[in-house]
Structures are given as structure tokens and as C-alpha cells.
Coordinates of C-alpha atoms and ligand atoms in Angstrom, one line a residue:
M1 CA 17.9 -24.7 57.3
T2 CA 20.4 -22.2 58.6
T3 CA 21.6 -21.5 54.9
E4 CA 22.2 -18.4 52.5
V5 CA 20.3 -21.2 49.7
D6 CA 17.1 -19.6 48.5
I7 CA 14.9 -23.4 48.9
G8 CA 12.1 -21.9 46.9
Q9 CA 14.1 -21.3 44.2
V10 CA 15.9 -24.7 44.1
A11 CA 12.7 -26.5 44.3
A12 CA 11.1 -24.2 41.9
D13 CA 14.4 -24.9 39.5
A14 CA 13.8 -28.4 39.7
R15 CA 9.9 -28.1 39.1
R16 CA 10.6 -26.3 36.0
V17 CA 13.2 -28.8 34.3
L18 CA 10.7 -31.7 35.1
L19 CA 8.1 -30.1 33.5
G20 CA 10.0 -28.3 31.0
N21 CA 12.0 -31.7 29.5
R22 CA 8.7 -33.3 28.6
Q23 CA 8.6 -35.9 25.4
Q24 CA 5.4 -36.3 23.8
G25 CA 3.7 -37.6 20.8
I26 CA 3.0 -40.6 18.7
S27 CA 6.3 -42.8 17.8
E28 CA 6.9 -44.3 14.3
W29 CA 7.6 -48.0 16.7
G30 CA 4.2 -49.2 16.3
G31 CA 2.1 -45.8 16.4
R32 CA 2.8 -45.9 20.2
A33 CA 1.9 -42.6 22.2
Y34 CA 4.6 -41.5 24.5
S35 CA 5.4 -39.2 26.9
F36 CA 8.1 -39.2 29.2
V37 CA 10.6 -36.4 30.7
C38 CA 13.7 -37.1 29.0
P39 CA 17.3 -36.2 31.2
S40 CA 18.1 -33.3 29.2
P41 CA 16.4 -32.1 26.0
R42 CA 20.1 -31.3 24.4
S43 CA 22.1 -33.9 25.6
Y44 CA 19.8 -37.1 26.1
P45 CA 16.5 -37.1 24.0
F46 CA 15.5 -40.0 24.6
Q47 CA 13.6 -42.3 27.5
W48 CA 16.1 -44.1 30.0
F49 CA 15.4 -46.3 32.3
W50 CA 16.5 -45.8 35.8
D51 CA 16.7 -41.9 34.8
S52 CA 12.5 -42.2 34.6
C53 CA 12.6 -44.1 37.6
F54 CA 14.4 -41.6 39.6
H55 CA 12.0 -38.9 37.6
A56 CA 8.7 -40.9 38.5
I57 CA 10.1 -40.2 42.2
A58 CA 10.6 -37.0 42.0
L59 CA 7.4 -36.1 40.2
L60 CA 5.5 -37.3 43.4
S61 CA 6.5 -33.5 44.4
I62 CA 4.4 -32.0 41.7
D63 CA 1.5 -34.3 40.3
A64 CA 1.2 -38.4 40.9
E65 CA -0.3 -38.3 37.7
L66 CA 2.7 -37.4 36.3
A67 CA 4.7 -40.2 37.9
K68 CA 2.3 -43.1 37.0
Q69 CA 2.5 -41.6 33.4
E70 CA 6.4 -41.7 33.8
L71 CA 6.4 -45.6 34.1
R72 CA 3.5 -46.5 32.2
C73 CA 5.4 -45.0 29.3
L74 CA 8.4 -47.2 29.8
L75 CA 6.6 -50.1 30.8
Q76 CA 5.8 -49.8 27.0
A77 CA 8.9 -51.5 26.3
A78 CA 8.8 -54.6 28.8
Q79 CA 9.4 -57.7 26.6
P80 CA 6.8 -60.6 27.0
D81 CA 9.9 -62.7 28.7
G82 CA 10.3 -59.8 30.9
F83 CA 13.2 -58.1 29.9
I84 CA 13.1 -53.9 30.1
P85 CA 15.3 -51.7 27.9
H86 CA 17.8 -49.2 29.1
M87 CA 16.9 -46.9 26.1
L88 CA 13.9 -46.4 24.4
L89 CA 14.5 -44.5 21.1
W90 CA 10.7 -42.9 20.6
E91 CA 11.7 -40.3 18.3
K92 CA 15.0 -41.9 16.6
E93 CA 14.4 -40.2 13.5
A94 CA 14.3 -36.5 15.4
H95 CA 17.3 -37.3 17.0
A96 CA 19.6 -39.3 14.3
A97 CA 22.7 -37.3 15.2
A98 CA 22.6 -37.4 18.5
L99 CA 22.4 -41.1 18.3
L100 CA 25.3 -41.8 16.9
D101 CA 27.0 -40.5 20.1
Y102 CA 26.3 -43.5 22.2
S103 CA 28.1 -46.3 22.3
I104 CA 24.8 -48.7 22.3
V105 CA 23.5 -52.1 21.0
L106 CA 20.5 -52.3 19.8
A107 CA 18.0 -55.0 20.1
D108 CA 15.2 -53.8 18.4
P109 CA 15.1 -50.7 15.8
F110 CA 13.6 -48.6 19.1
Y111 CA 15.3 -50.2 22.3
T112 CA 18.8 -51.1 23.5
S113 CA 19.8 -54.7 24.4
T114 CA 21.0 -54.0 27.5
V115 CA 19.6 -53.1 30.9
Q116 CA 20.2 -50.6 33.7
P117 CA 19.7 -50.7 37.6
P118 CA 16.5 -52.0 38.6
V119 CA 15.4 -49.0 40.3
L120 CA 11.4 -49.9 38.9
A121 CA 10.3 -51.6 42.0
R122 CA 10.8 -49.4 44.3
A123 CA 9.5 -46.4 42.2
V124 CA 6.4 -48.6 41.9
W125 CA 6.6 -48.7 45.7
R126 CA 6.9 -45.1 46.3
V127 CA 4.2 -43.9 43.9
Y128 CA 1.8 -46.8 45.4
Q129 CA 2.4 -45.3 48.7
A130 CA 2.0 -42.0 47.5
T131 CA -1.4 -42.7 45.9
K132 CA -2.8 -46.1 47.1
D133 CA -4.1 -46.6 43.4
H134 CA -4.8 -50.1 43.5
A135 CA -5.9 -50.0 40.0
F136 CA -2.2 -48.9 38.7
L137 CA -0.7 -51.3 40.8
L138 CA -2.6 -54.0 39.4
E139 CA -1.7 -52.6 35.6
V140 CA 2.3 -52.2 36.7
L141 CA 3.2 -54.8 38.9
P142 CA 3.2 -57.5 36.5
P143 CA 5.8 -56.5 33.8
T144 CA 7.8 -55.2 37.2
M145 CA 7.7 -58.6 38.6
R146 CA 8.7 -60.1 35.3
F147 CA 11.5 -57.9 35.2
F148 CA 13.1 -59.0 38.2
R149 CA 12.4 -62.8 37.4
W150 CA 13.8 -62.0 33.9
L151 CA 17.1 -60.9 35.9
K152 CA 17.6 -64.0 38.1
A153 CA 17.2 -66.3 34.9
Y154 CA 19.3 -64.1 32.4
R155 CA 21.9 -62.4 35.0
D156 CA 22.8 -65.0 37.6
P157 CA 24.5 -67.9 35.9
D158 CA 26.4 -68.7 38.7
D159 CA 23.6 -69.3 40.8
D160 CA 24.9 -67.5 44.1
H161 CA 22.0 -64.6 44.0
L162 CA 24.2 -61.9 42.8
I163 CA 23.5 -60.8 39.5
A164 CA 26.4 -59.5 36.5
L165 CA 26.3 -57.1 33.9
I166 CA 27.7 -57.7 30.6
Q167 CA 29.0 -53.9 30.4
P168 CA 30.0 -51.1 32.3
D169 CA 27.0 -48.4 31.2
E170 CA 24.7 -51.3 32.8
S171 CA 25.3 -49.9 36.0
G172 CA 24.7 -46.5 35.0
L173 CA 28.3 -45.6 36.0
D174 CA 29.4 -45.4 32.3
A175 CA 33.2 -44.5 33.7
S176 CA 33.9 -45.5 36.8
P177 CA 37.2 -46.3 37.5
K178 CA 36.3 -49.5 38.8
Y179 CA 35.8 -51.0 35.8
D180 CA 39.3 -49.5 34.2
R181 CA 41.0 -52.7 34.6
L182 CA 38.5 -54.7 32.7
M183 CA 38.6 -52.2 30.1
S184 CA 42.1 -51.7 29.5
L185 CA 42.0 -48.4 30.5
D186 CA 44.8 -48.7 33.5
D187 CA 47.5 -47.2 31.8
V188 CA 45.8 -44.4 29.7
P189 CA 46.4 -40.8 30.8
T190 CA 43.3 -39.0 32.0
E191 CA 42.5 -37.0 29.1
G192 CA 42.3 -39.9 27.0
I193 CA 40.1 -42.1 29.4
A194 CA 36.5 -41.0 27.3
D195 CA 38.2 -42.0 23.8
A196 CA 39.8 -45.0 24.7
L197 CA 36.3 -46.3 26.4
I198 CA 34.7 -45.7 23.3
H199 CA 37.1 -48.1 21.5
N200 CA 37.2 -50.4 24.0
M201 CA 33.2 -50.6 24.2
Q202 CA 33.8 -51.5 20.1
R203 CA 35.7 -54.3 21.3
L204 CA 33.2 -55.9 24.2
F205 CA 30.8 -55.3 21.2
G206 CA 32.9 -57.4 19.0
A207 CA 33.3 -60.0 21.4
Y208 CA 29.7 -60.5 21.9
A209 CA 28.5 -59.8 17.9
P210 CA 28.8 -64.0 17.3
H211 CA 26.3 -64.9 20.2
R212 CA 24.0 -61.7 20.5
E213 CA 21.0 -63.9 19.3
D214 CA 21.5 -66.3 22.6
P215 CA 21.7 -63.2 25.4
A216 CA 21.8 -66.1 28.1
R217 CA 25.3 -66.8 27.1
L218 CA 27.6 -63.9 27.2
L219 CA 28.3 -63.8 30.8
G220 CA 29.7 -67.1 29.7
L221 CA 32.2 -65.9 27.5
D222 CA 33.7 -64.0 30.4
V223 CA 35.0 -60.7 28.9
F224 CA 32.8 -58.5 31.1
N225 CA 30.8 -60.5 34.0
W226 CA 30.7 -58.0 36.8
E227 CA 28.4 -58.3 39.9
D228 CA 28.1 -54.9 41.3
V229 CA 27.7 -53.7 44.7
M230 CA 25.4 -51.0 43.7
V231 CA 23.2 -52.6 41.4
N232 CA 22.7 -55.7 43.7
S233 CA 21.8 -53.5 46.7
I234 CA 19.1 -51.5 44.2
Y235 CA 18.0 -55.7 43.2
A236 CA 17.6 -56.5 46.9
D237 CA 15.9 -53.1 48.2
G238 CA 13.5 -53.8 44.9
L239 CA 13.0 -57.2 45.8
Q240 CA 11.9 -56.4 49.2
C241 CA 9.9 -53.9 47.6
L242 CA 7.8 -56.1 45.4
G243 CA 7.2 -58.5 48.2
G244 CA 5.3 -55.9 49.9
L245 CA 3.7 -54.7 46.4
C246 CA 2.3 -58.6 46.4
R247 CA 0.4 -58.2 49.3
E248 CA -1.2 -55.0 48.7
A249 CA -2.3 -56.4 45.5
G250 CA -3.7 -59.3 47.2
Y251 CA -1.3 -61.7 45.2
P252 CA -1.0 -65.1 47.0
P253 CA 1.3 -64.9 50.1
A254 CA 3.5 -67.2 48.8
E255 CA 4.6 -65.0 46.0
A256 CA 5.4 -62.0 48.6
A257 CA 7.6 -64.6 50.4
E258 CA 9.6 -65.6 47.2
F259 CA 10.3 -62.3 46.8
E260 CA 11.0 -61.5 50.3
R261 CA 13.3 -64.9 50.8
R262 CA 15.5 -63.6 47.4
A263 CA 15.8 -59.7 48.7
R264 CA 17.5 -61.7 51.9
R265 CA 19.3 -64.4 49.7
V266 CA 21.0 -61.2 47.9
L267 CA 22.0 -59.4 51.2
A268 CA 23.5 -62.7 52.8
S269 CA 25.7 -63.0 49.5
L270 CA 26.6 -59.4 49.5
E271 CA 27.8 -59.8 53.2
E272 CA 29.4 -63.0 52.8
K273 CA 31.4 -62.5 49.4
C274 CA 31.6 -58.9 49.5
W275 CA 32.2 -57.6 52.8
D276 CA 35.8 -56.5 53.6
E277 CA 36.1 -56.9 56.9
R278 CA 39.8 -55.5 57.2
A279 CA 38.7 -52.4 54.8
G280 CA 35.3 -52.0 56.5
V281 CA 33.6 -51.6 53.1
F282 CA 31.9 -53.6 50.1
W283 CA 33.9 -54.7 47.0
D284 CA 32.2 -55.8 43.5
L285 CA 33.4 -59.3 41.9
Y286 CA 34.3 -59.8 38.3
G287 CA 35.1 -62.5 36.0
Y288 CA 34.1 -66.3 36.8
E289 CA 36.5 -66.2 39.9
E290 CA 35.0 -63.5 41.2
S291 CA 37.8 -61.4 41.9
R292 CA 37.1 -58.5 44.5
A293 CA 37.8 -55.1 42.5
H294 CA 39.4 -52.9 45.1
T295 CA 38.5 -49.4 43.8
L296 CA 36.8 -47.2 46.4
T297 CA 34.0 -45.7 45.0
F298 CA 30.3 -44.7 46.4
T299 CA 29.4 -48.5 45.2
S300 CA 31.1 -49.8 48.3
L301 CA 28.8 -48.1 50.9
F302 CA 25.9 -48.6 48.7
P303 CA 24.6 -51.6 51.1
L304 CA 23.4 -48.9 53.4
V305 CA 20.0 -48.9 51.5
I306 CA 19.6 -51.8 52.4
D307 CA 17.4 -51.9 55.7
S308 CA 18.1 -55.3 57.3
L309 CA 22.3 -54.4 56.7
D310 CA 24.1 -56.3 59.8
R311 CA 24.4 -53.3 62.2
H312 CA 28.1 -53.7 62.6
M313 CA 28.6 -53.1 58.6
V314 CA 26.7 -50.0 58.7
W315 CA 28.5 -48.5 61.5
R316 CA 31.6 -49.1 59.6
L317 CA 30.4 -47.8 56.4
V318 CA 28.4 -44.5 57.8
E319 CA 31.7 -43.5 60.7
E320 CA 34.7 -44.9 58.9
H321 CA 34.0 -44.2 55.6
L322 CA 30.6 -41.9 54.7
L323 CA 31.8 -39.5 57.5
N324 CA 35.5 -40.1 56.4
E325 CA 36.8 -36.3 55.3
H326 CA 40.0 -37.7 53.4
E327 CA 37.6 -40.0 51.4
F328 CA 33.5 -39.5 51.2
W329 CA 33.0 -36.6 53.2
L330 CA 33.8 -33.6 51.2
P331 CA 32.3 -30.5 51.2
Y332 CA 29.4 -31.3 48.8
P333 CA 29.3 -35.1 49.5
I334 CA 29.0 -37.8 48.1
P335 CA 31.6 -38.1 45.3
S336 CA 31.3 -40.8 43.1
V337 CA 35.0 -41.9 43.8
A338 CA 36.5 -41.6 47.1
A339 CA 39.5 -38.5 47.4
T340 CA 42.0 -41.0 48.2
E341 CA 41.7 -43.1 45.1
P342 CA 44.9 -42.0 42.3
S343 CA 41.8 -41.8 39.3
F344 CA 39.6 -39.4 41.6
D345 CA 38.9 -36.6 39.1
P346 CA 36.7 -33.9 41.2
D347 CA 36.9 -31.3 38.3
Y348 CA 36.2 -33.8 35.3
R349 CA 39.4 -33.4 33.4
S350 CA 39.1 -36.7 31.7
R351 CA 35.7 -35.6 30.6
A352 CA 34.7 -38.9 31.6
M353 CA 31.6 -39.6 33.7
W354 CA 31.6 -41.2 37.5
R355 CA 35.3 -40.8 38.2
G356 CA 34.6 -37.9 41.3
P357 CA 31.6 -35.9 40.9
T358 CA 28.9 -36.0 42.9
W359 CA 25.6 -36.8 41.5
L360 CA 21.9 -36.8 42.9
N361 CA 20.7 -40.2 42.6
P362 CA 23.6 -41.9 45.0
N363 CA 22.4 -39.0 47.5
Y364 CA 18.9 -39.9 47.0
Y365 CA 19.2 -43.3 48.3
V366 CA 22.2 -42.7 50.3
Y367 CA 19.7 -40.1 52.4
W368 CA 17.0 -43.0 53.1
G369 CA 19.4 -45.5 53.9
L370 CA 20.7 -43.2 56.8
R371 CA 17.5 -42.3 58.0
A372 CA 16.3 -45.9 58.0
H373 CA 19.7 -46.8 60.2
G374 CA 19.4 -43.9 62.5
Y375 CA 21.4 -41.9 61.4
R376 CA 19.0 -38.8 61.0
D377 CA 21.6 -36.1 61.9
V378 CA 24.0 -37.2 58.8
A379 CA 20.8 -37.4 56.6
T380 CA 19.5 -34.0 57.4
E381 CA 23.2 -32.3 56.9
L382 CA 23.9 -34.5 53.6
A383 CA 20.2 -33.0 52.4
K384 CA 21.6 -29.7 53.3
R385 CA 24.6 -29.8 51.2
T386 CA 23.0 -31.3 48.1
V387 CA 20.8 -28.4 48.6
Q388 CA 23.5 -25.8 48.5
M389 CA 24.9 -27.4 45.4
I390 CA 22.3 -27.2 43.5
G391 CA 21.2 -23.7 45.0
K392 CA 25.0 -22.6 43.8
S393 CA 25.4 -24.2 40.1
G394 CA 21.4 -25.3 39.3
M395 CA 20.3 -28.3 38.0
R396 CA 23.5 -30.0 36.1
E397 CA 24.0 -33.5 35.7
F398 CA 27.3 -33.6 38.3
F399 CA 28.8 -31.6 40.7
N400 CA 32.5 -30.4 42.0
P401 CA 32.8 -32.4 45.8
Y402 CA 35.0 -29.7 46.8
T403 CA 33.1 -26.1 44.9
G404 CA 29.6 -27.5 43.7
E405 CA 30.4 -26.2 40.7
G406 CA 28.0 -28.1 37.8
Y407 CA 29.5 -29.8 34.9
G408 CA 27.4 -32.1 32.3
A409 CA 24.0 -31.8 31.0
T410 CA 22.1 -28.4 31.8
D411 CA 18.8 -28.9 32.9
F412 CA 19.2 -32.6 34.4
G413 CA 16.1 -34.5 35.1
W414 CA 17.1 -37.0 37.9
T415 CA 18.8 -33.7 39.7
A416 CA 15.2 -33.1 40.5
L417 CA 15.5 -35.7 43.4
V418 CA 16.1 -33.0 45.4
L419 CA 12.7 -32.0 45.7
D420 CA 11.9 -35.4 47.5
L421 CA 14.7 -34.5 50.0
I422 CA 13.4 -31.3 50.5
H423 CA 9.7 -32.3 50.8
A424 CA 11.4 -35.2 53.3
E425 CA 12.7 -32.3 55.3
G426 CA 9.8 -30.8 55.4
W427 CA 11.8 -27.7 53.9
G428 CA 9.1 -27.3 51.6
R429 CA 6.3 -25.8 53.7
Ligands
GLC1 C1 24.8 -41.2 31.4 C2 24.9 -41.9 32.9 C3 24.0 -42.7 33.0 C4 22.5 -42.3 32.7 C5 22.1 -41.2 31.1 C6 21.3 -40.6 30.9 O1 25.0 -42.3 30.4 O2 26.0 -42.5 33.2 O3 24.0 -43.4 34.5 O4 21.4 -43.0 32.4 O5 23.3 -40.4 31.0 O6 21.1 -39.4 31.8

């Protein structure tokens, strides 16, 4: 790579964070032993679902045993009906003060009642590809399959193959402006967004409170019923991975076929219901009427991560939007919101997340999507600028897409996904 950045230093920093953020011990939660990488010791001391999946992928560049451990720890929360929570509160007592900062609803004293994007199947796939550890596969595949079946049973009430979210942070994109309308943030000045969001989350929880005993009914209330393109792309990718994993595990062919068929149906629904031929992007759907949410965020490009996406759609997403210097191809791509949006907040003035800055997890996914679709050079350029951004500002949670300045948590776990890009580009040697 022809740049001033010291790749060895970036990689060493990423390894330092992954090794330094480990939390381990015996929990009051039934005496379970835990050992996992927390997103950031100061800001996020608990275990988060999609963070751990990304940590597992990044840990493959250090020690595959640690990657397996990360997923095993997460799966201790898998419930008999398939549900896996978005936060696991292993050291609840020690972090009681931190806990007060989160707008969450618990299903149990030690875990939340919500989900996060189903990155799990891809993480299992990556760990299995790297290790070919059959015993590990047979251990983690059943709860992973059950989780995907739970999503179908509980989160697709209109049977259109797209799963729906009950609140914004289930996508992991907490304060994305695409949710402003439903969260009544449309007219709130930038500086007031973070507080107003907390307030409006409580309103949402109030609406759900009388119905919590029956989670399958929450979407029917239609207060926040959101079919998210990013989440459903991750879901389709995960179903495809499960098909392959079922085969590797020697499961009945019908079971592998079930997941692969479902992956195709999710993609077909995305193409049919969310694609906008005029704009050349995908839009999320909200409410029972399935209105399109016309806010241009990186989510609108996310089906790029699906290998079998229609070639014409791939071309338009990449050529007209990803590489568009007025929208997403800024000096440090990929911004979480297109620069053309009125809500675009590249320097984090709102103190609310996912409103403009660049994060590592979209870059990781899109990098592999670009490679799968033959955009090898674009992928390399994306990886190069990502490494430069971290070289400049360190292992921050998110970054200014113009200057590379870092914001949010320090020593942030999934920023270590840069190790996967460095490895993939062969820059580590
Ligand atoms: C923030 C992010 C969310 C992440 C969590 C822990 O809330 O928006 O996606 O899982 O932090 O890192």
C-alpha cells in the first residue's frame, strides 16, 4: 500500500484492543462462566450481540480459539424458543451506574428483550471456514438455526420474508435519521436529538408495556414496525451461510435447502418491495402500509453484500451512489448517511449516533460485497482509506468522513475488523 500509514501499527493497535477488552469471571447469572471482548471497557462493559459476532471475525486474525470462545459465550444466552438477546449483562452489579445510561427493556435480570442484526450465521461460517472444526460446528449450529427460525416466527407477521424491528436500536443503528419521522424527531434541532430520542424511546416502551408477555403481538400494535434493508440483507446472507453450514455438518439435505430457499425469498422481497428503479437504491419499509423511508443512508446500498444480487442493481448502487463524491465516496468512506441529506451530521454535533460518521462494520461487509461482485479495485481503495483513517485517529468508535477525526468510545472492539481487511489485502505480511 502506497501511503504514509504504518499498517503494522494499526494492526498492533487492533490486537491490543481485542486482547485488552476481555471481560471474564463467574456471573451471578446462574454461576455461568463468561469470557468475551466488550465493545469498550469504559463506555460499553457488557456483551452485545452483533459486536461479539464482529469481534469473533476480527479475532480470527489473532487466535481462532478466542473467536470460538466469543461465540460460545454469546450462545449461553440462547433460549429454548430460539431467541438470543441483544445485550448480556454478565457483571451487572459492577456496572450498575453504566446501566442507567441505556434505554433498554429487560426480558430477564441478565439480558434484554430485544435483538440485533443476525450477523451470527456469518460469524459461525467464517470461524468454520478458518478452522474446519467440525465439533465446534455441531455445537453452535443448532442454536444459530433456532435463532433464524425465531426471527421468522416472531418477526415476519405479514409473511413477506422480510423481518421487522420493534424499535430503532434493534438494527444497531440507534439514532439513524431514517427513523426520525417515526420517532417524532423530524423538527428537533440537531443539538436536541440525543435527549429527544431517549424521551421518545420511553414513549415507545410505554406503548409496549401492557403487551410484553406476548412478544409476537408487538408488531401488530404498529407503533414501530420497521423492515430494514440492512438487517434483511444480513438476514439473507445469514440464511445462505446456514445452508452451507448445514451441508458441512452433514444435516439432511432438506434442511440446507430450506435455508437456501429462504435466502432467495428474502432477496426476492428486497428486490421487489424495496428497490427503487428511479433512484437506483433500496428503501426501508415502515408500518403496516409498508411506506418507503426515503432517507439516503448506507443501508440503501447494503444488498451489495448479497452475492446473488441482480447485476444491474449492483452496477447502479456502486457507480451512481457508492462512488458518488457528493453522496458516499467522501475522503473516508462509507459515511453512515449520504452527504446530500439535510440530517447529515459528519462531525457528530448532534451527539447522536449513525447520523453521518463512518463506522467499520459497514466497511467490512461492503468490502466483501464489492469483491464478490468483481469490484476488486474499489474494495482495495475502501480498505486503504479505512486503514488510513484508523492510522490517523486510533481505535475509535466512529470517524468524521471528511477529516478522519475519531469520535465516541475509545478502544472500540469492532474497529478491529480492520484486521480482516488487512489480512484480505495481504498487507499483514
Ligand atoms: C451503540 C451502537 C450499537 C452497538 C453498541 C455497542 O449503541 O449503536 O450498534 O451494538 O453501541 O457497541
